[in-house]
Tab-separated table of C-alpha atoms in Angstrom:
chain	number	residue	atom	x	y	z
A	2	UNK	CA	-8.257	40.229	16.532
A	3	UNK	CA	-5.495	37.630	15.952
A	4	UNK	CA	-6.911	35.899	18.982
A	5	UNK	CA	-10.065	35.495	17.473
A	6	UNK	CA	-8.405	34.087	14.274
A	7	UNK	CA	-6.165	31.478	16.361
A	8	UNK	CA	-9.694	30.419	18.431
A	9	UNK	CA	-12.060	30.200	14.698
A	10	UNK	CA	-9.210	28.241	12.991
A	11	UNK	CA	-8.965	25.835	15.857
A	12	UNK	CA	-13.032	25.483	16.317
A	13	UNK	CA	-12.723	24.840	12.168
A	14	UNK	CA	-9.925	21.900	12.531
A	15	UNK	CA	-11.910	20.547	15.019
A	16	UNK	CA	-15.376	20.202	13.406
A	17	UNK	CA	-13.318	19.034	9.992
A	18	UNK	CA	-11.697	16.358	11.894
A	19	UNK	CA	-14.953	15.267	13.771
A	20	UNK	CA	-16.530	15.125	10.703
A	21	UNK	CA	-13.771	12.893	8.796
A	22	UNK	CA	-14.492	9.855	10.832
A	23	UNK	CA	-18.321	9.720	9.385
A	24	UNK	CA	-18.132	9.095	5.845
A	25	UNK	CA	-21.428	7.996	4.037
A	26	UNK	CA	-21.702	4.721	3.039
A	27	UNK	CA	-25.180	5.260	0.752
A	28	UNK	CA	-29.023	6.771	1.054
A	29	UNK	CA	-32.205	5.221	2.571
A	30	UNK	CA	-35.269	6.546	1.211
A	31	UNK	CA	-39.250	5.461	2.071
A	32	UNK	CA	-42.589	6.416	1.297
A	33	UNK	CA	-43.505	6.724	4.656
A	34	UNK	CA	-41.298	7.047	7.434
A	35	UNK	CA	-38.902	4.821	8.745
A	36	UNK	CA	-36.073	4.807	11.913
A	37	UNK	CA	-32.252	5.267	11.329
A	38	UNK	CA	-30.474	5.036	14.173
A	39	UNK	CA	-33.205	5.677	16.405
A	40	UNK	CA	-34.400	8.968	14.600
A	41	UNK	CA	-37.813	8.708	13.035
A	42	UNK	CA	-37.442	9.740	8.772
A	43	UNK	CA	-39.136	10.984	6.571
A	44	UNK	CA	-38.588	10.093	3.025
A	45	UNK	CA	-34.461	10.287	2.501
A	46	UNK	CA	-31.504	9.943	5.207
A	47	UNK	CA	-28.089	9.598	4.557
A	48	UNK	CA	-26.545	6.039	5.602
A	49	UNK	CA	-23.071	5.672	7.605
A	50	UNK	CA	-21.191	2.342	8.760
A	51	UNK	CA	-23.135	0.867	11.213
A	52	UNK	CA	-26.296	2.689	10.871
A	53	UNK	CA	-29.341	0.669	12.411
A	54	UNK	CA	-32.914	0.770	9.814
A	55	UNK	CA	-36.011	-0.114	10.824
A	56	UNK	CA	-38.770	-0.145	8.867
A	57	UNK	CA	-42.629	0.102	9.866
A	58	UNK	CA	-45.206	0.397	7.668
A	59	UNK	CA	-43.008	1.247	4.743
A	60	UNK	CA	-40.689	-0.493	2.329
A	61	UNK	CA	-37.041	1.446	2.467
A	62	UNK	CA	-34.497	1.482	-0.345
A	63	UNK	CA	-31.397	1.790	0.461
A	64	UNK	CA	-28.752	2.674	-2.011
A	65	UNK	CA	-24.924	1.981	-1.468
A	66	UNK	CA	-22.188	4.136	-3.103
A	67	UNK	CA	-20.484	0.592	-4.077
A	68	UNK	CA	-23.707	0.095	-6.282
A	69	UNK	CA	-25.522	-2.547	-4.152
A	70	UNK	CA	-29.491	-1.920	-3.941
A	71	UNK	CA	-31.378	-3.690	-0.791
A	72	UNK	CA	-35.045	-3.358	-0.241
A	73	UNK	CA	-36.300	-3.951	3.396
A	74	UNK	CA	-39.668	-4.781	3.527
A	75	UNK	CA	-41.866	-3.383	5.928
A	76	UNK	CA	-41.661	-4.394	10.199
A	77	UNK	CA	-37.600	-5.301	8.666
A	78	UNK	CA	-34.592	-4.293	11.267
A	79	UNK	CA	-31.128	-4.428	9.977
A	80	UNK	CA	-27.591	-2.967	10.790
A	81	UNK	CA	-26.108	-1.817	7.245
A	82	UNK	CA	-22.112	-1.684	7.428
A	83	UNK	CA	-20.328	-0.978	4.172
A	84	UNK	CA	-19.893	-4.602	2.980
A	85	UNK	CA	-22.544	-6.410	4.431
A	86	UNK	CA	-26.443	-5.756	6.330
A	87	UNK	CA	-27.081	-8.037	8.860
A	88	UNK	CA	-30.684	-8.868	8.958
A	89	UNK	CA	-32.446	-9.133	12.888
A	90	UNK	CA	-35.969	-9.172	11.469
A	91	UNK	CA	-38.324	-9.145	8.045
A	92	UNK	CA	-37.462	-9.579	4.454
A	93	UNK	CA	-34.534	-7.707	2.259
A	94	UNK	CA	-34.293	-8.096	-1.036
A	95	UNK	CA	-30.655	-7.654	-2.573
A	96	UNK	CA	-29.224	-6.767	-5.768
A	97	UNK	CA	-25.540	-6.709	-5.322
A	98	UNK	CA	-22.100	-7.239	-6.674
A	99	UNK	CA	-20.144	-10.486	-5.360
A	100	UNK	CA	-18.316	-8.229	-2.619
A	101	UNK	CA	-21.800	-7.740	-0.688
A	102	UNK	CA	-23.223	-9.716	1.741
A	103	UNK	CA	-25.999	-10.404	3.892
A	104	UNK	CA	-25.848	-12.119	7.394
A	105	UNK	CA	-29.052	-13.087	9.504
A	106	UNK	CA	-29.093	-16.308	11.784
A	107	UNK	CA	-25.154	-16.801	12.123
A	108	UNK	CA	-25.462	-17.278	8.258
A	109	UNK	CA	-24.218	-15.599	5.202
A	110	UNK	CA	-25.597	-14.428	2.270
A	111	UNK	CA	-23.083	-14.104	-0.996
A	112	UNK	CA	-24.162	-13.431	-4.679
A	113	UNK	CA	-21.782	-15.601	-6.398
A	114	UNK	CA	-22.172	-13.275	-9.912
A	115	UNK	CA	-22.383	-9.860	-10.663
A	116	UNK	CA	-26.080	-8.548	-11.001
A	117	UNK	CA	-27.367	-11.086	-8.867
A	118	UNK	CA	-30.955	-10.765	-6.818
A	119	UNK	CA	-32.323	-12.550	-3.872
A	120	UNK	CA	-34.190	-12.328	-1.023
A	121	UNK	CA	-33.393	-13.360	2.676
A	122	UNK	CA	-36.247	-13.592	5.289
A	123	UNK	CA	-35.758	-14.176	8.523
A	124	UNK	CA	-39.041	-16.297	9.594
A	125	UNK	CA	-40.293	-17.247	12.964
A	126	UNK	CA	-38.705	-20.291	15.218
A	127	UNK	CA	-35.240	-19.270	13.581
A	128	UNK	CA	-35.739	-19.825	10.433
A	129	UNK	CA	-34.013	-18.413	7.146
A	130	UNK	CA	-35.424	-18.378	3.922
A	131	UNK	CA	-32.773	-18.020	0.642
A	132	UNK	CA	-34.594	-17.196	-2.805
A	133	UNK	CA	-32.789	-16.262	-5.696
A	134	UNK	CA	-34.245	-14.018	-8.760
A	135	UNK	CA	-30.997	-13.906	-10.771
A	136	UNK	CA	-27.859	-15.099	-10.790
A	137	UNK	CA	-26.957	-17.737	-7.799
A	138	UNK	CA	-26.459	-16.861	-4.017
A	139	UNK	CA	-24.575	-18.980	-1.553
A	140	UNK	CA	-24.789	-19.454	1.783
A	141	UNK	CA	-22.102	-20.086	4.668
A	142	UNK	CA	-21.850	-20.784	8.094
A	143	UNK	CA	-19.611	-18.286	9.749
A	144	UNK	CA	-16.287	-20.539	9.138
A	145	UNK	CA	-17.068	-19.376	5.716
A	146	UNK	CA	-18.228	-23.927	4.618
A	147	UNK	CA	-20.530	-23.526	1.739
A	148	UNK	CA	-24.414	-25.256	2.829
A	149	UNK	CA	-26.025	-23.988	-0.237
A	150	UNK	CA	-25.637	-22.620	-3.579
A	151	UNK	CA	-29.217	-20.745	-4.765
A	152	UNK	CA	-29.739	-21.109	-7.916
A	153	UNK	CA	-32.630	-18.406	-10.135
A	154	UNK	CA	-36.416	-20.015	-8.704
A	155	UNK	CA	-35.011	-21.534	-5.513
A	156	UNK	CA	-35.624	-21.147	-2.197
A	157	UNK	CA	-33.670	-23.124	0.627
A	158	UNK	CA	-35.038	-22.719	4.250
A	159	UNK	CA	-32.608	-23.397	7.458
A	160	UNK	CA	-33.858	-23.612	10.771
A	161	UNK	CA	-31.802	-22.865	13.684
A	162	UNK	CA	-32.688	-24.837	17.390
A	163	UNK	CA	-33.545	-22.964	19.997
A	164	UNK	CA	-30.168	-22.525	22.099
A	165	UNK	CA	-27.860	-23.643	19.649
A	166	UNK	CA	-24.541	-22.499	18.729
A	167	UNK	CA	-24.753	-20.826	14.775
A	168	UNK	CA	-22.086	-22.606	14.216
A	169	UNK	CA	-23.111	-25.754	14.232
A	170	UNK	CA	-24.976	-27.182	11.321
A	171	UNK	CA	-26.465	-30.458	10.089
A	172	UNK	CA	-28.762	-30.618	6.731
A	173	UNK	CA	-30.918	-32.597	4.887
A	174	UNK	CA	-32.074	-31.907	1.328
A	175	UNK	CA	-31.803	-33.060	-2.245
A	176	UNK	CA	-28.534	-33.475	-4.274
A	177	UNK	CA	-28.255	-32.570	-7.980
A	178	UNK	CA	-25.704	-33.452	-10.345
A	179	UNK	CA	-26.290	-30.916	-13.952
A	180	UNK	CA	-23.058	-30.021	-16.136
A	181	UNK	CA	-20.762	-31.224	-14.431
A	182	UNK	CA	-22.111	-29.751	-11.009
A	183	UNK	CA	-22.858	-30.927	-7.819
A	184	UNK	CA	-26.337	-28.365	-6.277
């Protein structure tokens, strides 16, 4: 009988510990289904870091315990990590806090205020498309050098060349100078 004990209490710290490692980050739900790490869903799943979403024919919400909102719009693919979703393919929209993020194309994706909304498409021929709803988003290259600050009824495209390095950026746009500000 004490055997038994020893073997059940061991079996219990094991599944407790296994379990500790996989914390949820947030909920995806869909009318319709959509595919979380593989798995084909129904209506709600539960998100962890690193989780892969892919949408289909349905939109998918997905809900972050830090308060962020992102919709993915349908045929979307992203990789949702606890600070950031990095965008392969589609349209998210985000409404996020300033310590969110969203990467796609080697570029990134800030709100610079709280309550801010966007959306970030990635396009064909490498191209990313910035909007912002509310508040102002900005956008860096991966050395964290500001290329644009999205302002409400903006959108900024950037097109990457085939073969290049991210990294690597030139521009051309239009230059505003309002309060004091440089856009």
């Amino acid at each position: 009988m004490l055997r038994k004990l020893q073997v059940a209490a061991i079996v219990s710290c094991m599944l407790s510990n296994a379990s500790a490692g996989t914390i949820s980050i947030g909920t995806a739900s869909a009318r319709g289904q959509m595919r979380v790490d593989s798995y084909t869903v129904k209506g709600n799943a539960t998100l962890f870091d690193g989780s892969v979403v892919e949408t289909g024919q349905a939109t998918a919400t997905l809900h972050l315990n830090k308060g962020t909102d992102i919709t993915m719009s349908t045929s979307s693919r992203g990789t949702l990590y606890s600070n950031r979703l990095v965008l392969q393919q589609g349209k998210s929209e985000l409404a996020a806090s300033t310590s969110f993020q969203l990467e796609a194309n080697g570029l990134h994706v800030t709100p610079n205020e709280a309550n801010s909304r966007g959306f970030v498409s990635v396009k064909d021929g490498n191209t990313l498309e910035v909007a912002s709803l509310s508040g102002s988003c900005g956008v860096t290259n991966g050395h964290g050098v500001l290329l644009a600050n999205v302002r409400p009824g903006r959108v900024v495209s950037f097109s990457m060349q085939a073969g290049a390095n991210p990294q690597d950026f030139s521009g051309v746009g239009l230059v505003t100078f309002e309060n004091g500000t440089y856009y």
